[in-house]
Tab-separated table of N, CA and C and ligand atoms in Angstrom:
chain	number	residue	atom	x	y	z
A	1	MET	N	-18.959	-13.580	54.655
A	1	MET	CA	-18.441	-13.621	53.395
A	1	MET	C	-18.461	-12.386	52.520
A	2	ARG	N	-19.194	-11.402	52.755
A	2	ARG	CA	-19.236	-10.199	51.947
A	2	ARG	C	-17.997	-9.608	52.336
A	3	ARG	N	-17.607	-9.388	53.687
A	3	ARG	CA	-16.158	-8.619	53.723
A	3	ARG	C	-15.086	-9.389	53.035
A	4	LEU	N	-14.981	-10.672	53.106
A	4	LEU	CA	-14.104	-11.546	52.535
A	4	LEU	C	-13.909	-11.174	51.102
A	5	PHE	N	-15.306	-11.057	50.243
A	5	PHE	CA	-15.156	-10.750	48.942
A	5	PHE	C	-14.778	-9.426	48.674
A	6	LEU	N	-14.978	-8.376	49.490
A	6	LEU	CA	-14.625	-7.222	49.120
A	6	LEU	C	-13.065	-6.920	49.474
A	7	LYS	N	-12.567	-7.643	50.352
A	7	LYS	CA	-11.363	-7.620	50.432
A	7	LYS	C	-10.379	-8.204	49.611
A	8	THR	N	-10.942	-9.297	48.905
A	8	THR	CA	-10.253	-10.270	47.966
A	8	THR	C	-10.085	-9.705	46.751
A	9	ALA	N	-11.600	-9.179	46.231
A	9	ALA	CA	-11.917	-9.056	44.894
A	9	ALA	C	-11.072	-7.930	44.191
A	10	PRO	N	-10.288	-6.785	44.763
A	10	PRO	CA	-9.291	-6.177	44.073
A	10	PRO	C	-8.119	-6.865	43.633
A	11	ALA	N	-7.578	-7.740	44.594
A	11	ALA	CA	-6.657	-8.603	44.380
A	11	ALA	C	-6.855	-9.609	43.192
A	12	LEU	N	-7.991	-10.120	43.130
A	12	LEU	CA	-8.316	-10.957	41.902
A	12	LEU	C	-8.377	-10.186	40.719
A	13	LEU	N	-8.851	-9.210	40.679
A	13	LEU	CA	-9.189	-8.548	39.405
A	13	LEU	C	-8.107	-7.702	39.103
A	14	ALA	N	-6.944	-7.717	39.819
A	14	ALA	CA	-5.634	-6.905	39.520
A	14	ALA	C	-4.689	-8.018	38.674
A	15	GLY	N	-4.665	-9.030	38.745
A	15	GLY	CA	-4.015	-9.828	38.057
A	15	GLY	C	-4.771	-9.903	36.448
A	16	PRO	N	-5.606	-9.997	36.245
A	16	PRO	CA	-6.411	-10.167	34.799
A	16	PRO	C	-6.179	-8.645	34.266
A	17	ALA	N	-6.170	-7.648	34.857
A	17	ALA	CA	-6.209	-6.223	34.492
A	17	ALA	C	-4.817	-6.042	34.215
A	18	LEU	N	-3.606	-6.633	34.545
A	18	LEU	CA	-2.412	-6.706	34.446
A	18	LEU	C	-1.802	-7.047	33.102
A	19	TRP	N	-2.386	-8.314	33.367
A	19	TRP	CA	-2.228	-9.178	32.098
A	19	TRP	C	-2.779	-8.533	30.839
A	20	LEU	N	-3.841	-7.971	30.797
A	20	LEU	CA	-4.712	-7.406	29.664
A	20	LEU	C	-3.765	-6.248	29.151
A	21	MET	N	-3.513	-5.454	30.228
A	21	MET	CA	-2.526	-4.076	30.002
A	21	MET	C	-1.173	-4.506	29.322
A	22	ASN	N	-0.700	-5.696	29.848
A	22	ASN	CA	0.583	-6.031	29.322
A	22	ASN	C	0.526	-6.704	27.997
A	23	SER	N	-0.654	-7.277	27.797
A	23	SER	CA	-0.963	-7.786	26.261
A	23	SER	C	-1.187	-6.733	25.342
A	24	LEU	N	-1.861	-5.684	25.813
A	24	LEU	CA	-2.016	-4.357	24.604
A	24	LEU	C	-0.632	-3.682	24.473
A	25	ALA	N	-0.031	-3.875	25.376
A	25	ALA	CA	1.514	-2.884	25.357
A	25	ALA	C	2.385	-3.683	24.356
A	26	LYS	N	2.145	-5.203	24.262
A	26	LYS	CA	3.008	-6.008	23.514
A	26	LYS	C	2.392	-5.966	22.144
A	27	ARG	N	1.007	-6.104	22.056
A	27	ARG	CA	0.568	-5.836	20.520
A	27	ARG	C	1.078	-4.418	19.823
A	28	THR	N	0.916	-3.433	20.665
A	28	THR	CA	1.015	-2.322	20.209
A	28	THR	C	2.535	-2.236	19.565
A	29	ALA	N	3.244	-2.884	20.125
A	29	ALA	CA	4.724	-2.996	20.067
A	29	ALA	C	5.005	-3.828	18.728
A	30	THR	N	4.206	-4.230	17.992
A	30	THR	CA	4.466	-5.235	16.827
A	30	THR	C	4.020	-4.575	15.436
A	31	LEU	N	3.096	-3.502	15.927
A	31	LEU	CA	2.367	-2.925	14.777
A	31	LEU	C	3.382	-2.234	13.894
A	32	PRO	N	3.174	-2.078	12.611
A	32	PRO	CA	3.775	-1.254	11.832
A	32	PRO	C	3.638	0.328	12.428
A	33	GLU	N	4.411	1.150	12.168
A	33	GLU	CA	4.563	2.392	12.647
A	33	GLU	C	3.250	3.388	12.547
A	34	ASN	N	2.743	3.196	11.260
A	34	ASN	CA	1.493	4.240	10.692
A	34	ASN	C	0.533	3.228	10.503
A	35	ALA	N	0.349	2.206	11.394
A	35	ALA	CA	-0.761	1.369	10.847
A	35	ALA	C	-2.036	1.628	11.919
A	36	ASP	N	-2.860	2.496	11.552
A	36	ASP	CA	-3.982	2.558	12.361
A	36	ASP	C	-5.073	1.965	11.918
A	37	ILE	N	-5.330	1.000	11.029
A	37	ILE	CA	-6.267	0.435	10.351
A	37	ILE	C	-5.889	-0.818	10.354
A	38	THR	N	-6.204	-1.779	10.924
A	38	THR	CA	-5.221	-3.172	10.626
A	38	THR	C	-6.619	-4.523	10.764
A	39	GLU	N	-6.105	-5.274	10.501
A	39	GLU	CA	-6.664	-6.668	10.299
A	39	GLU	C	-5.889	-7.758	10.750
A	40	THR	N	-6.397	-8.457	11.646
A	40	THR	CA	-5.328	-9.455	12.560
A	40	THR	C	-5.868	-10.679	12.208
A	41	VAL	N	-4.844	-11.477	11.455
A	41	VAL	CA	-5.472	-12.938	10.756
A	41	VAL	C	-4.559	-14.155	11.268
A	42	PRO	N	-4.829	-15.366	11.540
A	42	PRO	CA	-4.122	-16.218	11.924
A	42	PRO	C	-2.744	-16.305	11.352
A	43	LEU	N	-1.867	-17.036	11.810
A	43	LEU	CA	-0.637	-17.455	11.196
A	43	LEU	C	-0.848	-18.804	11.008
A	44	ALA	N	-1.124	-19.209	9.983
A	44	ALA	CA	-1.384	-20.771	9.819
A	44	ALA	C	0.139	-21.319	9.606
A	45	GLU	N	0.181	-22.458	9.705
A	45	GLU	CA	1.395	-23.388	9.453
A	45	GLU	C	1.279	-23.774	8.331
A	46	GLY	N	2.426	-23.959	7.397
A	46	GLY	CA	2.430	-24.850	6.228
A	46	GLY	C	2.370	-23.804	5.032
A	47	ASN	N	2.317	-24.269	3.865
A	47	ASN	CA	2.409	-23.499	2.561
A	47	ASN	C	0.678	-23.359	2.171
A	48	GLY	N	0.467	-22.430	1.580
A	48	GLY	CA	-1.032	-22.446	0.978
A	48	GLY	C	-1.437	-20.884	0.856
A	49	ILE	N	-2.704	-20.807	0.262
A	49	ILE	CA	-3.317	-19.612	0.003
A	49	ILE	C	-4.459	-19.534	0.928
A	50	ARG	N	-4.609	-18.399	1.670
A	50	ARG	CA	-5.850	-18.187	2.742
A	50	ARG	C	-6.381	-16.763	2.587
A	51	PHE	N	-7.754	-16.920	2.560
A	51	PHE	CA	-8.509	-15.686	2.016
A	51	PHE	C	-9.216	-15.260	3.749
A	52	TYR	N	-9.090	-14.198	3.872
A	52	TYR	CA	-9.832	-13.513	4.898
A	52	TYR	C	-10.671	-12.544	4.536
A	53	ASP	N	-11.241	-11.618	5.482
A	53	ASP	CA	-12.070	-10.634	4.723
A	53	ASP	C	-11.491	-9.708	3.880
A	54	LYS	N	-10.599	-8.913	4.331
A	54	LYS	CA	-9.616	-7.922	3.509
A	54	LYS	C	-8.445	-8.272	3.080
A	55	VAL	N	-8.026	-9.611	3.503
A	55	VAL	CA	-6.611	-9.821	3.308
A	55	VAL	C	-6.583	-11.289	2.591
A	56	ILE	N	-5.491	-11.236	1.814
A	56	ILE	CA	-5.007	-12.670	1.375
A	56	ILE	C	-3.756	-12.825	1.653
A	57	VAL	N	-3.376	-13.975	2.115
A	57	VAL	CA	-2.131	-14.467	2.837
A	57	VAL	C	-1.624	-15.617	2.179
A	58	ILE	N	-0.376	-15.651	1.531
A	58	ILE	CA	0.122	-16.579	0.493
A	58	ILE	C	1.405	-17.202	1.178
A	59	ALA	N	1.707	-18.409	1.538
A	59	ALA	CA	3.039	-18.932	1.826
A	59	ALA	C	3.406	-19.829	0.808
A	60	ASP	N	4.631	-19.760	0.581
A	60	ASP	CA	5.160	-20.808	-0.415
A	60	ASP	C	6.551	-20.776	-0.255
A	61	ALA	N	7.040	-21.241	-1.162
A	61	ALA	CA	8.563	-21.513	-1.295
A	61	ALA	C	9.242	-20.247	-1.404
A	62	GLU	N	8.846	-19.080	-1.983
A	62	GLU	CA	9.316	-17.817	-2.015
A	62	GLU	C	9.077	-17.003	-0.599
A	63	GLY	N	8.328	-17.443	0.388
A	63	GLY	CA	8.139	-16.800	1.391
A	63	GLY	C	6.640	-16.508	1.817
A	64	LEU	N	6.407	-15.319	2.680
A	64	LEU	CA	5.089	-14.909	2.957
A	64	LEU	C	4.824	-13.582	1.948
A	65	ALA	N	3.647	-13.524	1.431
A	65	ALA	CA	2.993	-12.535	0.705
A	65	ALA	C	1.612	-12.050	1.406
A	66	VAL	N	1.584	-10.861	1.338
A	66	VAL	CA	0.023	-10.509	2.036
A	66	VAL	C	-0.609	-9.351	1.021
A	67	PHE	N	-1.747	-9.558	0.519
A	67	PHE	CA	-2.343	-8.944	-0.609
A	67	PHE	C	-3.549	-8.476	0.196
A	68	SER	N	-4.372	-6.937	-0.338
A	68	SER	CA	-5.504	-6.663	-0.131
A	68	SER	C	-6.195	-7.445	-0.968
A	69	SER	N	-7.528	-8.228	-0.495
A	69	SER	CA	-8.490	-9.279	-1.258
A	69	SER	C	-9.240	-8.241	-2.450
A	70	THR	N	-9.112	-6.970	-2.285
A	70	THR	CA	-10.121	-6.014	-3.048
A	70	THR	C	-9.435	-6.026	-4.600
A	71	CYS	N	-10.282	-6.448	-5.537
A	71	CYS	CA	-9.734	-6.668	-6.808
A	71	CYS	C	-9.702	-5.092	-7.490
A	72	PRO	N	-8.499	-5.141	-8.185
A	72	PRO	CA	-8.159	-3.762	-8.694
A	72	PRO	C	-9.027	-3.477	-9.761
A	73	HIS	N	-9.981	-4.344	-10.187
A	73	HIS	CA	-10.899	-3.969	-11.268
A	73	HIS	C	-11.940	-2.908	-11.100
A	74	LEU	N	-13.107	-3.846	-10.244
A	74	LEU	CA	-14.274	-3.009	-9.817
A	74	LEU	C	-14.417	-2.846	-8.262
A	75	GLY	N	-13.414	-3.831	-7.564
A	75	GLY	CA	-13.631	-4.063	-6.107
A	75	GLY	C	-14.223	-5.218	-5.719
A	76	CYS	N	-14.434	-6.200	-6.233
A	76	CYS	CA	-15.139	-7.370	-5.759
A	76	CYS	C	-14.121	-7.937	-4.744
A	77	ARG	N	-14.432	-8.801	-3.838
A	77	ARG	CA	-13.668	-9.506	-3.145
A	77	ARG	C	-13.147	-10.649	-3.531
A	78	ILE	N	-11.792	-10.732	-3.805
A	78	ILE	CA	-11.353	-12.272	-4.174
A	78	ILE	C	-11.267	-13.186	-3.069
A	79	ASN	N	-11.694	-14.286	-3.392
A	79	ASN	CA	-11.991	-15.160	-2.315
A	79	ASN	C	-11.794	-16.620	-3.076
A	80	GLY	N	-10.902	-16.759	-4.130
A	80	GLY	CA	-10.778	-18.157	-4.618
A	80	GLY	C	-9.374	-18.415	-5.230
A	81	ALA	N	-8.901	-19.362	-5.383
A	81	ALA	CA	-8.061	-19.535	-6.189
A	81	ALA	C	-8.058	-21.000	-7.222
A	82	GLU	N	-7.476	-21.019	-8.169
A	82	GLU	CA	-7.620	-21.993	-9.200
A	82	GLU	C	-6.350	-22.610	-9.729
A	83	ASP	N	-5.755	-23.617	-9.529
A	83	ASP	CA	-4.419	-23.945	-10.004
A	83	ASP	C	-3.198	-22.718	-9.609
A	84	GLY	N	-3.231	-22.416	-8.511
A	84	GLY	CA	-2.458	-21.663	-7.644
A	84	GLY	C	-2.294	-20.312	-8.096
A	85	GLU	N	-3.486	-19.802	-9.041
A	85	GLU	CA	-3.825	-18.494	-9.426
A	85	GLU	C	-4.838	-17.868	-8.909
A	86	LEU	N	-4.970	-16.892	-8.215
A	86	LEU	CA	-6.059	-15.925	-7.402
A	86	LEU	C	-7.008	-15.469	-8.657
A	87	VAL	N	-8.358	-15.631	-8.237
A	87	VAL	CA	-9.236	-15.565	-9.303
A	87	VAL	C	-10.285	-14.806	-8.852
A	88	CYS	N	-10.707	-13.743	-9.526
A	88	CYS	CA	-11.977	-12.967	-9.206
A	88	CYS	C	-13.103	-13.228	-9.347
A	89	PRO	N	-13.921	-13.617	-8.546
A	89	PRO	CA	-15.156	-14.172	-8.733
A	89	PRO	C	-16.240	-13.180	-9.626
A	90	CYS	N	-16.074	-11.905	-9.757
A	90	CYS	CA	-16.790	-11.089	-10.668
A	90	CYS	C	-16.790	-11.280	-12.257
A	91	HIS	N	-15.480	-10.988	-12.310
A	91	HIS	CA	-15.368	-10.885	-14.067
A	91	HIS	C	-14.124	-11.745	-14.363
A	92	GLY	N	-13.594	-12.324	-13.497
A	92	GLY	CA	-12.581	-13.418	-13.886
A	92	GLY	C	-11.162	-13.031	-13.939
A	93	SER	N	-11.070	-11.641	-13.454
A	93	SER	CA	-9.276	-11.534	-13.411
A	93	SER	C	-8.624	-12.678	-12.585
A	94	ARG	N	-7.552	-12.795	-13.157
A	94	ARG	CA	-6.298	-13.470	-12.425
A	94	ARG	C	-5.021	-13.060	-12.023
A	95	PHE	N	-4.436	-13.526	-10.974
A	95	PHE	CA	-3.153	-12.760	-10.475
A	95	PHE	C	-2.665	-14.165	-10.051
A	96	ASN	N	-0.992	-14.139	-10.141
A	96	ASN	CA	-0.327	-15.094	-9.413
A	96	ASN	C	-0.096	-14.825	-8.047
A	97	ALA	N	0.823	-15.869	-7.568
A	97	ALA	CA	1.040	-15.886	-6.269
A	97	ALA	C	1.710	-14.640	-5.701
A	98	ARG	N	2.543	-13.971	-6.474
A	98	ARG	CA	3.119	-12.578	-6.107
A	98	ARG	C	2.296	-11.363	-6.454
A	99	GLY	N	0.871	-11.719	-6.587
A	99	GLY	CA	-0.192	-10.458	-6.934
A	99	GLY	C	0.094	-9.707	-8.272
A	100	GLN	N	0.920	-10.290	-9.275
A	100	GLN	CA	0.914	-9.721	-10.475
A	100	GLN	C	-0.524	-10.157	-11.294
A	101	LEU	N	-0.952	-9.443	-12.117
A	101	LEU	CA	-2.048	-9.644	-13.131
A	101	LEU	C	-1.621	-10.456	-14.155
A	102	LEU	N	-2.325	-11.371	-14.327
A	102	LEU	CA	-2.230	-12.689	-15.215
A	102	LEU	C	-2.994	-12.356	-16.545
A	103	HIS	N	-4.504	-12.016	-15.950
A	103	HIS	CA	-5.533	-11.855	-16.818
A	103	HIS	C	-6.566	-10.838	-16.743
A	104	GLY	N	-6.868	-9.978	-17.372
A	104	GLY	CA	-7.727	-9.093	-17.211
A	104	GLY	C	-9.436	-9.401	-16.833
A	105	PRO	N	-10.196	-8.718	-16.897
A	105	PRO	CA	-10.284	-7.128	-17.249
A	105	PRO	C	-9.592	-6.079	-16.178
A	106	ALA	N	-8.936	-6.801	-14.925
A	106	ALA	CA	-8.298	-5.557	-14.234
A	106	ALA	C	-7.195	-5.333	-15.018
A	107	LEU	N	-6.467	-4.217	-14.734
A	107	LEU	CA	-5.387	-3.362	-15.331
A	107	LEU	C	-4.111	-3.449	-14.529
A	108	ARG	N	-4.526	-3.699	-13.095
A	108	ARG	CA	-3.235	-3.328	-12.253
A	108	ARG	C	-2.885	-4.725	-11.036
A	109	ASN	N	-1.844	-4.606	-10.694
A	109	ASN	CA	-1.555	-5.884	-9.793
A	109	ASN	C	-2.525	-5.727	-8.453
A	110	LEU	N	-2.308	-6.887	-7.601
A	110	LEU	CA	-3.016	-6.598	-6.195
A	110	LEU	C	-2.052	-5.760	-5.583
A	111	GLN	N	-2.881	-4.960	-4.458
A	111	GLN	CA	-2.036	-4.439	-3.823
A	111	GLN	C	-1.342	-5.129	-2.617
A	112	PRO	N	-0.004	-4.910	-2.437
A	112	PRO	CA	0.851	-5.529	-1.416
A	112	PRO	C	0.578	-4.758	-0.222
A	113	LEU	N	0.134	-5.520	0.966
A	113	LEU	CA	-0.050	-4.560	2.336
A	113	LEU	C	0.844	-4.957	3.226
A	114	PRO	N	1.537	-3.869	3.979
A	114	PRO	CA	2.552	-4.390	5.049
A	114	PRO	C	1.792	-4.955	6.162
A	115	TYR	N	2.717	-5.547	6.820
A	115	TYR	CA	2.489	-6.596	8.023
A	115	TYR	C	3.431	-6.864	8.948
A	116	ALA	N	2.851	-7.051	10.150
A	116	ALA	CA	3.867	-7.263	11.377
A	116	ALA	C	3.471	-8.859	11.854
A	117	LEU	N	4.471	-9.685	12.057
A	117	LEU	CA	4.349	-10.838	12.591
A	117	LEU	C	4.601	-10.935	13.945
A	118	ASP	N	3.568	-11.283	15.061
A	118	ASP	CA	3.406	-11.602	16.058
A	118	ASP	C	3.531	-13.131	16.385
A	119	LYS	N	4.794	-13.247	16.800
A	119	LYS	CA	5.131	-14.878	16.753
A	119	LYS	C	4.254	-15.455	17.950
A	120	ALA	N	4.483	-14.530	19.104
A	120	ALA	CA	3.762	-14.977	20.461
A	120	ALA	C	2.164	-15.342	20.196
A	121	ARG	N	1.608	-14.375	19.603
A	121	ARG	CA	0.296	-14.924	19.393
A	121	ARG	C	-0.164	-15.987	18.068
A	122	SER	N	0.762	-15.967	17.216
A	122	SER	CA	0.707	-16.545	16.010
A	122	SER	C	-0.252	-15.994	14.983
A	123	VAL	N	0.011	-14.563	14.986
A	123	VAL	CA	-0.817	-13.851	14.140
A	123	VAL	C	0.019	-12.992	13.209
A	124	LEU	N	-0.704	-12.191	12.355
A	124	LEU	CA	-0.349	-11.134	11.382
A	124	LEU	C	-1.168	-9.938	11.472
A	125	ARG	N	-0.637	-9.135	11.836
A	125	ARG	CA	-1.222	-7.760	11.972
A	125	ARG	C	-1.053	-6.998	10.849
A	126	VAL	N	-1.979	-6.845	9.693
A	126	VAL	CA	-1.720	-6.332	8.439
A	126	VAL	C	-2.430	-4.914	8.513
A	127	SER	N	-1.744	-3.965	8.024
A	127	SER	CA	-2.004	-2.680	8.021
A	127	SER	C	-2.730	-2.482	6.725
A	128	LEU	N	-4.088	-2.168	6.720
A	128	LEU	CA	-4.928	-1.625	5.494
A	128	LEU	C	-5.179	-0.226	5.286
A	129	ASN	N	-3.893	0.697	6.021
A	129	ASN	CA	-3.856	1.914	5.325
A	129	ASN	C	-3.553	2.374	3.723
A	130	THR	N	-3.015	1.405	3.245
A	130	THR	CA	-2.566	1.377	2.281
A	130	THR	C	-3.881	1.298	1.315
A	131	GLU	N	-4.735	0.245	1.556
A	131	GLU	CA	-5.795	0.118	0.859
A	131	GLU	C	-6.784	1.224	1.019
A	132	GLN	N	-6.907	1.797	2.291
A	132	GLN	CA	-7.818	3.086	2.386
A	132	GLN	C	-7.377	4.214	1.423
A	133	ALA	N	-5.961	4.579	1.629
A	133	ALA	CA	-5.564	5.369	0.786
A	133	ALA	C	-5.945	5.614	-0.932
A	134	ARG	N	-5.590	4.175	-0.933
A	134	ARG	CA	-6.038	3.692	-2.761
A	134	ARG	C	-7.517	4.087	-2.988
A	135	SER	N	-8.361	3.856	-1.995
A	135	SER	CA	-9.745	3.829	-2.360
A	135	SER	C	-10.606	5.300	-2.200
A	136	ARG	N	-9.738	6.012	-1.936
A	136	ARG	CA	-10.096	7.419	-1.671
A	136	ARG	C	-10.082	8.307	-2.908
B	201	FES	FE1	-12.577	-8.348	-10.189
B	201	FES	FE2	-13.810	-7.270	-12.273
B	201	FES	S1	-14.211	-6.861	-9.956
B	201	FES	S2	-12.290	-8.768	-12.193
């Protein structure tokens, strides 16, 4: 039994290893060129505003928009919407679905983030490089 296992184990492990290497190669091919810091979020069907850790994804009649969830006022995480407007929970800044500032105290629009669509996995790989550069 042990000999049989030792003979067949490499063949059994080769399949998953090849699949993993192939998957990683495909994933890398879909990244934005300079994206070394990313967040992967599910690509949900239908329109709506979806909040993730560092990313807000908005799908509507105008298409797909991806923004940093970091409020440009003092950096709170924007995690809610009212009447189609994104609302910061800390001091009430409001933004429209295109990330444009509607009401302060923030003085800037939300930061749009570049993303790559991976239809095979139904995910968006969002580059956070822009956000990192902004916070330095
Ligand atoms: Fe968002 Fe102040 S941190 S309004």
